[in-house]
């Protein structure tokens, strides 16, 4: 079942390696099929060199395995929580990419410092709060999803206008309207994080950029008045 | 028309990828043909892997499309403004290369800290002022050209002696007397920016280098007394 | 003798190059054979391009050469000291990988700043004390082993829960239950060291992470309650 | 004439590219032939892709061209000054490698912070003084050689125990007893410079390392009591 989607999820996982976002078996990509309400996700701890489309695991939104020989990624409950809460997202990516993770480890949001950021993210990229002992020792991966959703609610952020988050002391999650788009966002996040890190060492202040310029660049590429790229 | 120049513009765009100056569809190169007064420029949002010479768009200096199926780069009005104002430049490059952009995001000029810089740039590399709300919400890309030109006028800089600029909170533009030379300058800018960034963390002061040494190195490679390289 | 292990040690040494952990002839890997109580180790100062399995040197735990035409690595006495003191380790890796060495040169332990670290190391990664003049001018490489062992004793650290150490003003040693695993740990150490270095520049404090989260992540991947990866 | 040496000099120049020490036509290597007292050096401003052994230029120690169609490197007088002053060196390398140049641009010596440094350099790696206006506007490249030699004299440094120098606001020169060895030293210099740069950001003090450890590591690899590597 969902053979085409499995192939896309496999390719997206391999693209994490190509974009230098993962080491060894780290990282994972999943995709959501709206029609069947099922999720296809990478198996846990399998090396990228040996992974094939048939290794992808199919689960329902409650985490029951519907198809697949292997255990799904241990981060599956986080992915599922995001699909349930964030309407319109079709794929989720988790990596430990270096500069995204450095901000997460520093418990700091990534400030919007320039138009490269604004071309993809309509705001600073938020960081979650520290998790409680009960959350950590309870259903940890599910609670990880909950602190992400809580943060977006607090900031009244639209997940489609800010397709990434940093989990405090952990690392980034990104998403999009397709597997390819979610990986694209994860790669841009890492590029933007690296530049924001260095910029924060060089700048005299740490304020976000001119908000008019931020809106201008986001709306050049997104929404009904976008004029970047070719007509579809 | 302008088939040779289209081929050069294509190659220059591909060289941005080779020199690691761009990610995905970011960046663009254009070239100016003096005889016809037309400009050849990369199409907007097309992936480098799929681009061919026939995708290049021909526009006149007022931005009218003269030939081409695709929309030209959304930054086209900036390129055209530079060709009109800076006599003698034949090609323009725009990237979001990391360290050039980090200086732009920090709203700081790149100080001339050493002879690597002086071999190509006869001064600090300037940064433009912040744009006004009216400029951003009006003809934004044209106004981007205007703040570059304004900054060169204020500093009485010769664009041929300083073939790059940083647009505040955005990124770099470079130029040259050919496509290859403009890309060469963009790659040197990034190298020099990276070194200046790290140097600024290590140095005890942030002053530019010995001005005699700066002049000596620039004039070793440029102008009538140059003695670097072979006779043409 | 030990031909299979020689092949593994060779491959592990070549993997140091693949993971960018060494330059020229730097670095070395050894493995311990429990049955014969012999150690197979890289020869000293031989280039990775020219090395073959038959160049590997077999020594006993007292450092006597049992088989091999070449001199063993000059760091052999450090490796042997670790095999004698740390029960259960089967392979040792030494590199001058950049960020691991930068912490060693700074005489600082690598703080556990996030879950990437916690997935592999149950604590901060310790740094040894400065060696005395007598230790340096005496049996230097053996004494290097002794200061490592001393530091693990002082901190009551289990070498299997913290499979790496930094030797002050020198560089890292890593180990594992196989050659491949020891190199894996050396590569993760370098990744974690790079992130910890940058994190230390960005963070407002330098404290280690939430200790509940540290334990949770280490125990997700290690010990009897591990649930990361597939069943063996 | 000197066909074998030309081939070695060509190879050494190409190795600068392989070790990522140069961009475009930057950098140069020369070698000194003791028998004929002639020097073989890279031509000025020729691209590495197009260079062949027959392009190498032969000059005498006074800089007269003995053989070759092309102009020698504009840095030739610096190379010649070093051959005359530093007895026993057979090859000289000049690059603008990033971290070596970052220290040069910062007008700071590279402190000996660890054993990676000590394995190759028996002291801090010195930086020259700022050159005077007369030196810059006179025989600039020759005077560059003179300030290097002056600095080694002031510090009573043996060029064979410290085979590199930083020219203030410019970049590094390295040397060795063969072309391959000089390039090796230039590559190690860059590695050591990168680590020293980062170490200087992390360390609590900026003092050089334990001097006993420095001597121990240098003498493990150099001089009559060396025991690293295989017997020649």
PDB file of C-alpha atoms in Angstrom, chain C residues 24-26 44-45 70-71 74-75 96-99 101-103 105-106 108 130-131 133 136 140-141 169-170 197 200, chain D residues 19 113-116 119-120 184 187-188 191 194-195 198-199 202-204 209-210 212-213 216-217 220 227-230:
ATOM      1  CA  UNK C  24      48.277  12.695   6.527  1.00  0.00           C
ATOM      2  CA  UNK C  25      49.459   9.829   8.788  1.00  0.00           C
ATOM      3  CA  UNK C  26      47.825  11.148  11.956  1.00  0.00           C
ATOM      4  CA  UNK C  44      53.684   4.281  13.015  1.00  0.00           C
ATOM      5  CA  UNK C  45      53.841   7.028  10.358  1.00  0.00           C
ATOM      6  CA  UNK C  70      56.875  -2.448  11.035  1.00  0.00           C
ATOM      7  CA  UNK C  71      57.088  -0.453  14.271  1.00  0.00           C
ATOM      8  CA  UNK C  74      54.134   5.372  18.997  1.00  0.00           C
ATOM      9  CA  UNK C  75      50.895   5.709  21.017  1.00  0.00           C
ATOM     10  CA  UNK C  96      43.585  14.927  16.272  1.00  0.00           C
ATOM     11  CA  UNK C  97      40.084  15.702  14.941  1.00  0.00           C
ATOM     12  CA  UNK C  98      39.631  19.461  15.024  1.00  0.00           C
ATOM     13  CA  UNK C  99      36.926  20.286  17.552  1.00  0.00           C
ATOM     14  CA  UNK C 101      41.311  18.672  19.903  1.00  0.00           C
ATOM     15  CA  UNK C 102      40.183  22.300  20.349  1.00  0.00           C
ATOM     16  CA  UNK C 103      38.493  21.323  23.631  1.00  0.00           C
ATOM     17  CA  UNK C 105      43.820  22.312  23.837  1.00  0.00           C
ATOM     18  CA  UNK C 106      41.519  24.511  25.893  1.00  0.00           C
ATOM     19  CA  UNK C 108      38.036  21.935  29.063  1.00  0.00           C
ATOM     20  CA  UNK C 130      48.220  18.517  32.901  1.00  0.00           C
ATOM     21  CA  UNK C 131      51.034  15.963  33.009  1.00  0.00           C
ATOM     22  CA  UNK C 133      57.601  17.054  33.837  1.00  0.00           C
ATOM     23  CA  UNK C 136      56.413  13.785  30.101  1.00  0.00           C
ATOM     24  CA  UNK C 140      55.307   9.472  28.232  1.00  0.00           C
ATOM     25  CA  UNK C 141      52.811   7.395  26.264  1.00  0.00           C
ATOM     26  CA  UNK C 169      46.804  19.979  25.373  1.00  0.00           C
ATOM     27  CA  UNK C 170      46.814  16.898  23.147  1.00  0.00           C
ATOM     28  CA  UNK C 197      32.016  24.694  20.859  1.00  0.00           C
ATOM     29  CA  UNK C 200      29.298  27.708  24.241  1.00  0.00           C
TER      30      UNK C 200
ATOM     31  CA  UNK D  19      44.591  20.524   0.163  1.00  0.00           C
ATOM     32  CA  UNK D 113      48.385  25.426  22.063  1.00  0.00           C
ATOM     33  CA  UNK D 114      48.817  21.659  21.708  1.00  0.00           C
ATOM     34  CA  UNK D 115      50.754  18.657  20.526  1.00  0.00           C
ATOM     35  CA  UNK D 116      49.485  18.854  16.927  1.00  0.00           C
ATOM     36  CA  UNK D 119      54.690  17.738  16.282  1.00  0.00           C
ATOM     37  CA  UNK D 120      55.807  20.177  13.543  1.00  0.00           C
ATOM     38  CA  UNK D 184      52.935  19.239   3.916  1.00  0.00           C
ATOM     39  CA  UNK D 187      48.778  22.132   5.085  1.00  0.00           C
ATOM     40  CA  UNK D 188      49.660  21.414   8.727  1.00  0.00           C
ATOM     41  CA  UNK D 191      45.131  22.897  10.275  1.00  0.00           C
ATOM     42  CA  UNK D 194      42.289  26.792  12.408  1.00  0.00           C
ATOM     43  CA  UNK D 195      42.493  24.965  15.735  1.00  0.00           C
ATOM     44  CA  UNK D 198      38.982  28.391  17.742  1.00  0.00           C
ATOM     45  CA  UNK D 199      41.031  27.508  20.824  1.00  0.00           C
ATOM     46  CA  UNK D 202      37.409  28.945  24.037  1.00  0.00           C
ATOM     47  CA  UNK D 203      40.450  29.083  26.327  1.00  0.00           C
ATOM     48  CA  UNK D 204      40.531  31.034  29.525  1.00  0.00           C
ATOM     49  CA  UNK D 209      51.278  25.157  26.127  1.00  0.00           C
ATOM     50  CA  UNK D 210      53.413  23.334  28.679  1.00  0.00           C
ATOM     51  CA  UNK D 212      58.096  20.324  28.396  1.00  0.00           C
ATOM     52  CA  UNK D 213      55.267  18.780  26.392  1.00  0.00           C
ATOM     53  CA  UNK D 216      58.744  16.195  23.981  1.00  0.00           C
ATOM     54  CA  UNK D 217      56.427  16.118  20.963  1.00  0.00           C
ATOM     55  CA  UNK D 220      59.452  12.548  19.116  1.00  0.00           C
ATOM     56  CA  UNK D 227      61.027   7.606  17.431  1.00  0.00           C
ATOM     57  CA  UNK D 228      57.851   8.390  15.417  1.00  0.00           C
ATOM     58  CA  UNK D 229      57.475   6.606  12.067  1.00  0.00           C
ATOM     59  CA  UNK D 230      59.515   3.820  10.490  1.00  0.00           C
TER      60      UNK D 230
END
